[in-house]
mmCIF file of C-alpha atoms and ligand atoms in Angstrom:
data_model
loop_
_atom_site.group_PDB
_atom_site.id
_atom_site.type_symbol
_atom_site.label_atom_id
_atom_site.label_comp_id
_atom_site.label_asym_id
_atom_site.label_seq_id
_atom_site.Cartn_x
_atom_site.Cartn_y
_atom_site.Cartn_z
ATOM 1 C CA MET A 1242 79.234 -42.209 157.064
ATOM 2 C CA ALA A 1243 76.766 -43.064 159.804
ATOM 3 C CA ILE A 1244 73.628 -42.933 157.739
ATOM 4 C CA GLN A 1245 72.563 -45.733 155.505
ATOM 5 C CA TRP A 1246 69.741 -47.542 153.810
ATOM 6 C CA PHE A 1247 67.912 -49.119 156.759
ATOM 7 C CA PRO A 1248 67.211 -52.442 154.983
ATOM 8 C CA GLY A 1249 65.091 -53.812 157.864
ATOM 9 C CA HIS A 1250 62.839 -50.775 157.923
ATOM 10 C CA MET A 1251 62.515 -50.833 154.196
ATOM 11 C CA THR A 1252 61.447 -54.452 153.981
ATOM 12 C CA ARG A 1253 58.819 -53.929 156.664
ATOM 13 C CA ALA A 1254 57.573 -50.677 155.133
ATOM 14 C CA ARG A 1255 57.323 -52.295 151.762
ATOM 15 C CA ARG A 1256 55.286 -55.219 153.092
ATOM 16 C CA GLN A 1257 52.955 -52.858 154.938
ATOM 17 C CA ILE A 1258 52.412 -50.693 151.877
ATOM 18 C CA GLN A 1259 51.796 -53.681 149.655
ATOM 19 C CA GLU A 1260 49.112 -54.910 152.106
ATOM 20 C CA LYS A 1261 47.426 -51.507 151.880
ATOM 21 C CA LEU A 1262 47.642 -51.414 148.077
ATOM 22 C CA LYS A 1263 45.030 -54.166 147.939
ATOM 23 C CA LEU A 1264 42.513 -51.813 149.528
ATOM 24 C CA ILE A 1265 43.075 -48.706 147.466
ATOM 25 C CA ASP A 1266 42.555 -47.263 143.982
ATOM 26 C CA VAL A 1267 45.065 -44.413 143.859
ATOM 27 C CA VAL A 1268 48.376 -43.602 145.557
ATOM 28 C CA ILE A 1269 49.302 -40.057 146.537
ATOM 29 C CA GLU A 1270 53.111 -40.035 146.506
ATOM 30 C CA LEU A 1271 54.232 -37.133 148.657
ATOM 31 C CA LEU A 1272 57.641 -35.615 147.879
ATOM 32 C CA ASP A 1273 59.401 -32.541 149.217
ATOM 33 C CA ALA A 1274 59.203 -29.944 146.424
ATOM 34 C CA ARG A 1275 62.683 -28.670 147.382
ATOM 35 C CA ILE A 1276 64.276 -32.097 146.875
ATOM 36 C CA PRO A 1277 61.899 -34.278 144.863
ATOM 37 C CA LEU A 1278 64.452 -36.945 144.022
ATOM 38 C CA SER A 1279 66.313 -37.039 147.321
ATOM 39 C CA SER A 1280 62.998 -37.348 149.193
ATOM 40 C CA ARG A 1281 61.903 -40.192 146.939
ATOM 41 C CA ASN A 1282 62.290 -43.867 147.560
ATOM 42 C CA PRO A 1283 64.145 -45.190 144.521
ATOM 43 C CA MET A 1284 62.221 -48.467 144.644
ATOM 44 C CA ILE A 1285 58.858 -46.755 144.546
ATOM 45 C CA ASP A 1286 57.885 -47.999 141.065
ATOM 46 C CA GLU A 1287 58.475 -51.573 142.111
ATOM 47 C CA ILE A 1288 56.661 -51.117 145.424
ATOM 48 C CA LEU A 1289 53.566 -49.537 143.890
ATOM 49 C CA GLN A 1290 53.184 -52.246 141.253
ATOM 50 C CA GLY A 1291 51.584 -50.000 138.639
ATOM 51 C CA LYS A 1292 48.893 -48.484 140.899
ATOM 52 C CA PRO A 1293 47.658 -45.157 139.513
ATOM 53 C CA ARG A 1294 49.611 -42.444 141.241
ATOM 54 C CA LEU A 1295 49.609 -38.697 141.749
ATOM 55 C CA ILE A 1296 52.938 -37.071 142.615
ATOM 56 C CA VAL A 1297 52.295 -34.319 145.122
ATOM 57 C CA LEU A 1298 55.152 -31.847 145.646
ATOM 58 C CA ASN A 1299 54.612 -30.644 149.192
ATOM 59 C CA LYS A 1300 56.188 -27.632 150.917
ATOM 60 C CA ALA A 1301 55.988 -25.814 147.591
ATOM 61 C CA ASP A 1302 55.792 -22.614 149.661
ATOM 62 C CA LEU A 1303 59.485 -23.137 150.529
ATOM 63 C CA ALA A 1304 60.666 -24.261 147.083
ATOM 64 C CA ASP A 1305 61.843 -22.137 144.150
ATOM 65 C CA PRO A 1306 58.738 -21.943 141.916
ATOM 66 C CA GLU A 1307 60.775 -22.038 138.685
ATOM 67 C CA VAL A 1308 62.545 -25.193 139.767
ATOM 68 C CA THR A 1309 59.257 -26.752 140.888
ATOM 69 C CA ALA A 1310 57.867 -26.132 137.391
ATOM 70 C CA GLN A 1311 60.959 -27.871 135.953
ATOM 71 C CA TRP A 1312 60.309 -30.855 138.207
ATOM 72 C CA GLN A 1313 56.707 -31.015 137.054
ATOM 73 C CA ARG A 1314 57.898 -31.235 133.453
ATOM 74 C CA TYR A 1315 60.485 -33.837 134.459
ATOM 75 C CA PHE A 1316 57.905 -36.182 136.008
ATOM 76 C CA GLU A 1317 55.285 -35.492 133.378
ATOM 77 C CA GLN A 1318 57.727 -36.591 130.654
ATOM 78 C CA ASP A 1319 57.587 -39.957 132.388
ATOM 79 C CA GLY A 1320 53.799 -39.944 132.157
ATOM 80 C CA LEU A 1321 53.341 -39.068 135.857
ATOM 81 C CA ARG A 1322 50.874 -36.423 136.974
ATOM 82 C CA THR A 1323 52.054 -33.850 139.470
ATOM 83 C CA LEU A 1324 50.586 -31.255 141.799
ATOM 84 C CA PRO A 1325 52.554 -28.752 143.898
ATOM 85 C CA ILE A 1326 50.860 -27.994 147.240
ATOM 86 C CA ASP A 1327 51.444 -26.497 150.650
ATOM 87 C CA ALA A 1328 49.755 -28.779 153.172
ATOM 88 C CA ASN A 1329 50.306 -26.267 155.981
ATOM 89 C CA SER A 1330 48.308 -23.449 154.420
ATOM 90 C CA GLY A 1331 46.160 -25.718 152.247
ATOM 91 C CA TYR A 1332 47.306 -24.165 148.944
ATOM 92 C CA GLN A 1333 46.097 -26.376 146.041
ATOM 93 C CA VAL A 1334 45.040 -29.167 148.416
ATOM 94 C CA ASN A 1335 41.538 -28.905 146.935
ATOM 95 C CA GLN A 1336 43.020 -30.029 143.599
ATOM 96 C CA ILE A 1337 43.901 -33.459 144.948
ATOM 97 C CA ILE A 1338 40.437 -34.970 144.516
ATOM 98 C CA PRO A 1339 39.938 -33.761 140.917
ATOM 99 C CA ARG A 1340 43.446 -35.009 139.975
ATOM 100 C CA CYS A 1341 42.803 -38.414 141.563
ATOM 101 C CA LYS A 1342 39.487 -38.591 139.719
ATOM 102 C CA GLU A 1343 41.347 -38.049 136.451
ATOM 103 C CA LEU A 1344 43.550 -41.010 137.284
ATOM 104 C CA TRP A 1345 40.498 -43.120 138.011
ATOM 105 C CA ALA A 1346 38.380 -41.727 135.129
ATOM 106 C CA ASP A 1347 38.191 -44.982 133.113
ATOM 107 C CA LYS A 1348 36.874 -46.920 136.097
ATOM 108 C CA ILE A 1349 34.356 -44.197 136.907
ATOM 109 C CA GLU A 1350 33.131 -44.189 133.291
ATOM 110 C CA ALA A 1351 32.839 -47.971 133.229
ATOM 111 C CA GLN A 1352 30.745 -47.900 136.390
ATOM 112 C CA LEU A 1353 28.514 -45.186 134.976
ATOM 113 C CA ARG A 1354 28.027 -47.200 131.752
ATOM 114 C CA LYS A 1355 26.843 -50.130 133.819
ATOM 115 C CA GLY A 1356 24.394 -47.833 135.576
ATOM 116 C CA ILE A 1357 26.335 -48.070 138.858
ATOM 117 C CA ASN A 1358 26.834 -44.963 140.958
ATOM 118 C CA PRO A 1359 30.644 -44.575 141.172
ATOM 119 C CA ARG A 1360 31.910 -45.169 144.680
ATOM 120 C CA ALA A 1361 34.330 -42.843 146.444
ATOM 121 C CA ILE A 1362 37.945 -43.228 145.285
ATOM 122 C CA ARG A 1363 40.098 -44.952 147.886
ATOM 123 C CA ALA A 1364 43.492 -43.353 148.337
ATOM 124 C CA LEU A 1365 46.689 -43.886 150.302
ATOM 125 C CA ILE A 1366 49.346 -41.282 151.045
ATOM 126 C CA VAL A 1367 52.943 -42.519 150.965
ATOM 127 C CA GLY A 1368 56.197 -40.700 151.653
ATOM 128 C CA ILE A 1369 59.329 -40.461 153.766
ATOM 129 C CA PRO A 1370 59.222 -39.187 157.385
ATOM 130 C CA ASN A 1371 58.707 -35.424 157.768
ATOM 131 C CA VAL A 1372 57.531 -34.845 154.230
ATOM 132 C CA GLY A 1373 54.135 -33.711 155.556
ATOM 133 C CA LYS A 1374 51.970 -36.855 155.453
ATOM 134 C CA SER A 1375 50.159 -36.202 158.761
ATOM 135 C CA THR A 1376 49.699 -32.522 157.938
ATOM 136 C CA LEU A 1377 48.090 -33.449 154.627
ATOM 137 C CA ILE A 1378 45.895 -36.169 156.139
ATOM 138 C CA ASN A 1379 44.674 -33.745 158.799
ATOM 139 C CA ARG A 1380 43.998 -31.079 156.235
ATOM 140 C CA LEU A 1381 42.091 -33.411 153.935
ATOM 141 C CA ALA A 1382 40.146 -34.802 156.895
ATOM 142 C CA GLY A 1383 39.412 -31.285 158.140
ATOM 143 C CA LYS A 1384 40.393 -32.346 161.657
ATOM 144 C CA ARG A 1385 43.280 -33.834 163.593
ATOM 145 C CA ILE A 1386 43.713 -37.529 163.076
ATOM 146 C CA ALA A 1387 45.911 -39.262 165.657
ATOM 147 C CA ALA A 1388 49.362 -39.650 164.130
ATOM 148 C CA VAL A 1389 50.466 -43.161 164.978
ATOM 149 C CA GLY A 1390 52.042 -43.969 161.650
ATOM 150 C CA ASP A 1391 55.650 -43.258 162.557
ATOM 151 C CA LYS A 1392 55.741 -45.161 165.839
ATOM 152 C CA PRO A 1393 57.214 -48.617 165.482
ATOM 153 C CA GLY A 1394 55.197 -51.409 167.008
ATOM 154 C CA VAL A 1395 51.972 -49.412 167.126
ATOM 155 C CA THR A 1396 49.195 -51.180 165.288
ATOM 156 C CA LYS A 1397 45.553 -50.340 165.041
ATOM 157 C CA ALA A 1398 42.681 -51.103 162.744
ATOM 158 C CA GLN A 1399 42.783 -49.294 159.424
ATOM 159 C CA GLN A 1400 40.222 -46.543 159.274
ATOM 160 C CA TRP A 1401 38.852 -44.734 156.274
ATOM 161 C CA ILE A 1402 38.644 -40.975 156.446
ATOM 162 C CA LYS A 1403 35.902 -39.393 154.389
ATOM 163 C CA VAL A 1404 37.192 -36.538 152.243
ATOM 164 C CA GLY A 1405 33.935 -35.099 150.907
ATOM 165 C CA GLU A 1406 31.672 -37.485 149.016
ATOM 166 C CA GLU A 1407 34.231 -38.449 146.431
ATOM 167 C CA MET A 1408 37.255 -39.746 148.289
ATOM 168 C CA GLN A 1409 38.175 -41.998 151.167
ATOM 169 C CA LEU A 1410 41.651 -41.917 152.582
ATOM 170 C CA LEU A 1411 43.424 -44.517 154.701
ATOM 171 C CA ASP A 1412 44.166 -42.834 158.029
ATOM 172 C CA THR A 1413 47.701 -44.221 158.361
ATOM 173 C CA PRO A 1414 50.102 -43.298 155.570
ATOM 174 C CA GLY A 1415 52.641 -45.606 153.985
ATOM 175 C CA ILE A 1416 56.072 -44.727 155.311
ATOM 176 C CA LEU A 1417 58.961 -44.942 152.902
ATOM 177 C CA TRP A 1418 62.655 -44.487 153.531
ATOM 178 C CA PRO A 1419 65.004 -42.399 151.458
ATOM 179 C CA LYS A 1420 68.131 -44.020 150.115
ATOM 180 C CA PHE A 1421 71.400 -42.435 151.150
ATOM 181 C CA GLU A 1422 73.582 -44.048 148.540
ATOM 182 C CA ASP A 1423 74.933 -40.673 147.541
ATOM 183 C CA GLN A 1424 76.201 -38.618 150.465
ATOM 184 C CA ASN A 1425 74.673 -35.472 148.948
ATOM 185 C CA VAL A 1426 71.225 -37.029 149.287
ATOM 186 C CA GLY A 1427 71.800 -37.238 153.057
ATOM 187 C CA PHE A 1428 72.947 -33.606 153.124
ATOM 188 C CA ARG A 1429 69.934 -32.418 151.134
ATOM 189 C CA LEU A 1430 67.605 -34.284 153.480
ATOM 190 C CA ALA A 1431 69.377 -32.767 156.471
ATOM 191 C CA ALA A 1432 69.510 -29.231 155.043
ATOM 192 C CA THR A 1433 65.740 -29.268 154.504
ATOM 193 C CA GLY A 1434 65.086 -30.781 157.935
ATOM 194 C CA ALA A 1435 63.880 -34.198 156.773
ATOM 195 C CA ILE A 1436 66.529 -35.876 158.918
ATOM 196 C CA LYS A 1437 67.766 -34.549 162.194
ATOM 197 C CA GLU A 1438 71.135 -33.200 163.188
ATOM 198 C CA GLU A 1439 72.066 -36.308 165.181
ATOM 199 C CA ILE A 1440 72.719 -38.180 161.968
ATOM 200 C CA LEU A 1441 75.031 -35.725 160.260
ATOM 201 C CA HIS A 1442 77.026 -33.055 162.048
ATOM 202 C CA VAL A 1443 75.355 -29.682 162.030
ATOM 203 C CA ASP A 1444 78.521 -27.856 160.873
ATOM 204 C CA ASP A 1445 78.803 -30.147 157.872
ATOM 205 C CA ILE A 1446 75.136 -29.709 156.992
ATOM 206 C CA ALA A 1447 75.454 -25.914 157.183
ATOM 207 C CA LEU A 1448 78.635 -25.946 155.079
ATOM 208 C CA PHE A 1449 76.907 -28.072 152.473
ATOM 209 C CA ALA A 1450 73.941 -25.676 152.467
ATOM 210 C CA LEU A 1451 76.177 -22.591 152.246
ATOM 211 C CA ARG A 1452 78.118 -24.015 149.313
ATOM 212 C CA TYR A 1453 74.901 -24.655 147.454
ATOM 213 C CA LEU A 1454 73.474 -21.250 148.332
ATOM 214 C CA ILE A 1455 76.633 -19.406 147.257
ATOM 215 C CA GLU A 1456 76.460 -21.164 143.921
ATOM 216 C CA HIS A 1457 72.704 -20.871 143.263
ATOM 217 C CA TYR A 1458 71.163 -18.225 145.511
ATOM 218 C CA GLY A 1459 73.981 -15.720 146.115
ATOM 219 C CA ASP A 1460 71.762 -12.632 146.125
ATOM 220 C CA ALA A 1461 69.363 -14.112 148.678
ATOM 221 C CA MET A 1462 72.344 -14.980 150.890
ATOM 222 C CA LYS A 1463 73.823 -11.498 150.685
ATOM 223 C CA GLU A 1464 70.514 -9.893 151.431
ATOM 224 C CA ARG A 1465 69.516 -12.083 154.358
ATOM 225 C CA PHE A 1466 72.863 -12.046 156.101
ATOM 226 C CA GLY A 1467 73.967 -8.551 155.061
ATOM 227 C CA LEU A 1468 77.072 -9.810 153.245
ATOM 228 C CA SER A 1469 78.765 -7.449 150.856
ATOM 229 C CA GLN A 1470 80.487 -10.139 148.838
ATOM 230 C CA LEU A 1471 80.684 -13.885 148.462
ATOM 231 C CA PRO A 1472 83.588 -16.068 147.362
ATOM 232 C CA PRO A 1473 83.476 -16.603 143.603
ATOM 233 C CA ASP A 1474 83.879 -20.330 144.107
ATOM 234 C CA GLY A 1475 81.592 -22.064 146.602
ATOM 235 C CA THR A 1476 83.634 -25.250 146.371
ATOM 236 C CA ASP A 1477 86.583 -23.834 148.323
ATOM 237 C CA THR A 1478 85.885 -25.033 151.878
ATOM 238 C CA ASP A 1479 88.121 -22.422 153.558
ATOM 239 C CA GLU A 1480 86.233 -19.657 151.798
ATOM 240 C CA VAL A 1481 82.865 -21.143 152.785
ATOM 241 C CA VAL A 1482 84.002 -21.435 156.406
ATOM 242 C CA LYS A 1483 84.860 -17.724 156.283
ATOM 243 C CA VAL A 1484 81.311 -16.968 155.153
ATOM 244 C CA MET A 1485 79.947 -19.042 158.051
ATOM 245 C CA GLU A 1486 82.218 -17.120 160.393
ATOM 246 C CA GLU A 1487 80.996 -13.789 159.099
ATOM 247 C CA ILE A 1488 77.366 -14.841 159.516
ATOM 248 C CA GLY A 1489 78.169 -16.118 163.022
ATOM 249 C CA ARG A 1490 79.595 -12.716 163.965
ATOM 250 C CA LYS A 1491 76.641 -10.865 162.508
ATOM 251 C CA ARG A 1492 74.215 -13.099 164.396
ATOM 252 C CA GLY A 1493 76.137 -12.840 167.671
ATOM 253 C CA ALA A 1494 77.084 -16.538 167.741
ATOM 254 C CA LEU A 1495 80.246 -15.975 169.776
ATOM 255 C CA LEU A 1496 82.293 -17.772 172.402
ATOM 256 C CA GLY A 1497 84.614 -16.145 174.933
ATOM 257 C CA GLY A 1498 87.339 -13.955 173.418
ATOM 258 C CA GLY A 1499 85.179 -13.069 170.443
ATOM 259 C CA ARG A 1500 85.675 -16.430 168.770
ATOM 260 C CA VAL A 1501 82.831 -17.650 166.572
ATOM 261 C CA ASP A 1502 80.657 -20.455 167.923
ATOM 262 C CA TYR A 1503 80.463 -22.508 164.727
ATOM 263 C CA GLU A 1504 77.778 -24.837 165.954
ATOM 264 C CA LYS A 1505 75.521 -21.985 166.939
ATOM 265 C CA ALA A 1506 76.215 -20.210 163.643
ATOM 266 C CA ALA A 1507 75.431 -23.407 161.736
ATOM 267 C CA LEU A 1508 72.160 -23.928 163.620
ATOM 268 C CA THR A 1509 71.115 -20.332 162.982
ATOM 269 C CA ILE A 1510 71.780 -20.656 159.262
ATOM 270 C CA LEU A 1511 69.821 -23.924 159.048
ATOM 271 C CA ARG A 1512 66.919 -22.636 161.109
ATOM 272 C CA GLU A 1513 66.532 -19.546 158.940
ATOM 273 C CA LEU A 1514 66.903 -21.545 155.751
ATOM 274 C CA ARG A 1515 64.312 -24.148 156.781
ATOM 275 C CA ALA A 1516 61.867 -21.470 157.869
ATOM 276 C CA GLY A 1517 62.065 -19.891 154.411
ATOM 277 C CA LYS A 1518 63.777 -16.705 155.648
ATOM 278 C CA LEU A 1519 66.177 -16.730 152.695
ATOM 279 C CA GLY A 1520 63.246 -16.949 150.303
ATOM 280 C CA ARG A 1521 62.084 -19.924 148.279
ATOM 281 C CA ILE A 1522 64.967 -22.285 147.735
ATOM 282 C CA SER A 1523 65.215 -25.640 145.983
ATOM 283 C CA PHE A 1524 68.128 -27.922 146.701
ATOM 284 C CA GLU A 1525 68.116 -29.919 143.507
ATOM 285 C CA ALA A 1526 67.004 -29.305 139.948
ATOM 286 C CA PRO A 1527 66.374 -31.742 137.093
ATOM 287 C CA GLU A 1528 69.335 -30.199 135.229
ATOM 288 C CA SER A 1529 71.784 -31.306 137.879
ATOM 289 C CA VAL A 1530 70.308 -34.799 137.775
ATOM 290 C CA ALA A 1531 70.677 -34.911 134.002
ATOM 291 C CA ALA A 1532 74.274 -33.664 134.311
ATOM 292 C CA LYS A 1533 75.038 -36.482 136.736
ATOM 293 C CA LEU A 1534 73.514 -39.151 134.512
HETATM 294 P P1 G4P B 1456 55.131 -36.664 158.336
HETATM 295 O O1 G4P B 1456 53.760 -37.021 158.817
HETATM 296 O O2 G4P B 1456 55.330 -36.987 156.883
HETATM 297 O O3 G4P B 1456 56.233 -37.210 159.164
HETATM 298 O O4 G4P B 1456 55.273 -35.059 158.397
HETATM 299 P P2 G4P B 1456 54.427 -33.990 159.243
HETATM 300 O O5 G4P B 1456 53.045 -33.870 158.691
HETATM 301 O O6 G4P B 1456 54.561 -34.282 160.676
HETATM 302 O O7 G4P B 1456 55.198 -32.649 158.870
HETATM 303 C C1 G4P B 1456 56.563 -32.439 159.207
HETATM 304 C C2 G4P B 1456 56.829 -30.954 159.337
HETATM 305 O O8 G4P B 1456 56.647 -30.330 158.056
HETATM 306 C C3 G4P B 1456 55.877 -30.219 160.285
HETATM 307 O O9 G4P B 1456 56.617 -29.183 160.904
HETATM 308 C C4 G4P B 1456 54.868 -29.593 159.351
HETATM 309 O O10 G4P B 1456 54.256 -28.451 159.890
HETATM 310 C C5 G4P B 1456 55.757 -29.229 158.178
HETATM 311 N N1 G4P B 1456 54.987 -29.124 156.922
HETATM 312 C C6 G4P B 1456 54.136 -30.022 156.400
HETATM 313 N N2 G4P B 1456 53.653 -29.598 155.222
HETATM 314 C C7 G4P B 1456 54.220 -28.379 154.997
HETATM 315 C C8 G4P B 1456 54.135 -27.435 153.916
HETATM 316 O O11 G4P B 1456 53.454 -27.625 152.912
HETATM 317 N N3 G4P B 1456 54.897 -26.316 154.044
HETATM 318 C C9 G4P B 1456 55.698 -26.085 155.104
HETATM 319 N N4 G4P B 1456 56.399 -24.957 155.138
HETATM 320 N N5 G4P B 1456 55.814 -26.950 156.135
HETATM 321 C C10 G4P B 1456 55.074 -28.091 156.062
HETATM 322 P P3 G4P B 1456 56.937 -29.178 162.445
HETATM 323 O O12 G4P B 1456 55.785 -29.724 163.202
HETATM 324 O O13 G4P B 1456 57.437 -27.817 162.755
HETATM 325 O O14 G4P B 1456 58.046 -30.218 162.529
HETATM 326 P P4 G4P B 1456 59.579 -29.976 162.385
HETATM 327 O O15 G4P B 1456 59.750 -29.019 161.241
HETATM 328 O O16 G4P B 1456 59.965 -29.378 163.693
HETATM 329 O O17 G4P B 1456 60.120 -31.332 162.116
#
């Protein structure tokens, strides 16, 4: 397996985030609503050292709303507050400030008791690459902020972005890395587009996605790809390959002699899936996590 934990990156990212924690009141932990656990850094509790935190489930427009609600209950059982959003369209983004104020309510009250005008809450967005950090920062800022966060070796002075009167946001997010201990985590990240095809082979990613879709979203599959039937068991690789072949034929992904171009078929499936063409799909649910534990 070519992908791994990137220990060097992680140590550096952790140090950088811990430096920023000194400056801020509240952390906005951005997760992908379709894969909240796989897009989460498992050391996050240790890294954040008890800072008040809001879990924001981004790309909720692409996730299965029922499963997103299950995830909200899952995190809230652990005493964590959650908010599903869509940073692209701005859906629920205006709820971020009120939720952060709730987290900071005791401090605000204490300041008011002392007759001090509460200052703006200082916040930091953290999350793995591609989860939507820059999109959210730009949306909160109401303009495009240069995205330098992901470029190694680029340093610049920290700037505060004013988000209305009540919040200030650090302009560079904290970048976390997912942990690929479980190979399925890598596949979920790849299926949703969080990691690119160079890391895992596109055919394998598409097969993983198809298996999952056959098992959990059969009707959406049939409808999108015009399939009359699906194999009863998505775990049989030969059967899943046949489904990929059929989709390839329907989409015209062919080589000479009418043979299916698997790579092209796989890319088509992934592109349509990631663009939400199969409907709103989540790639992990709290139930499956509980089953594993
Ligand atoms: P990052 O800073 O955390 O690395 O992520 P960034 O904001 O660059 O967002 C990564 C991709 O995710 C972008 O797509 C962005 O438009 C998309 N995105 C962000 N938030 C949402 C959301 O709430 N819903 C949906 N559907 N998409 C969202 P991109 O520029 O097309 O990049 P890519 O998909 O080609 O990687």
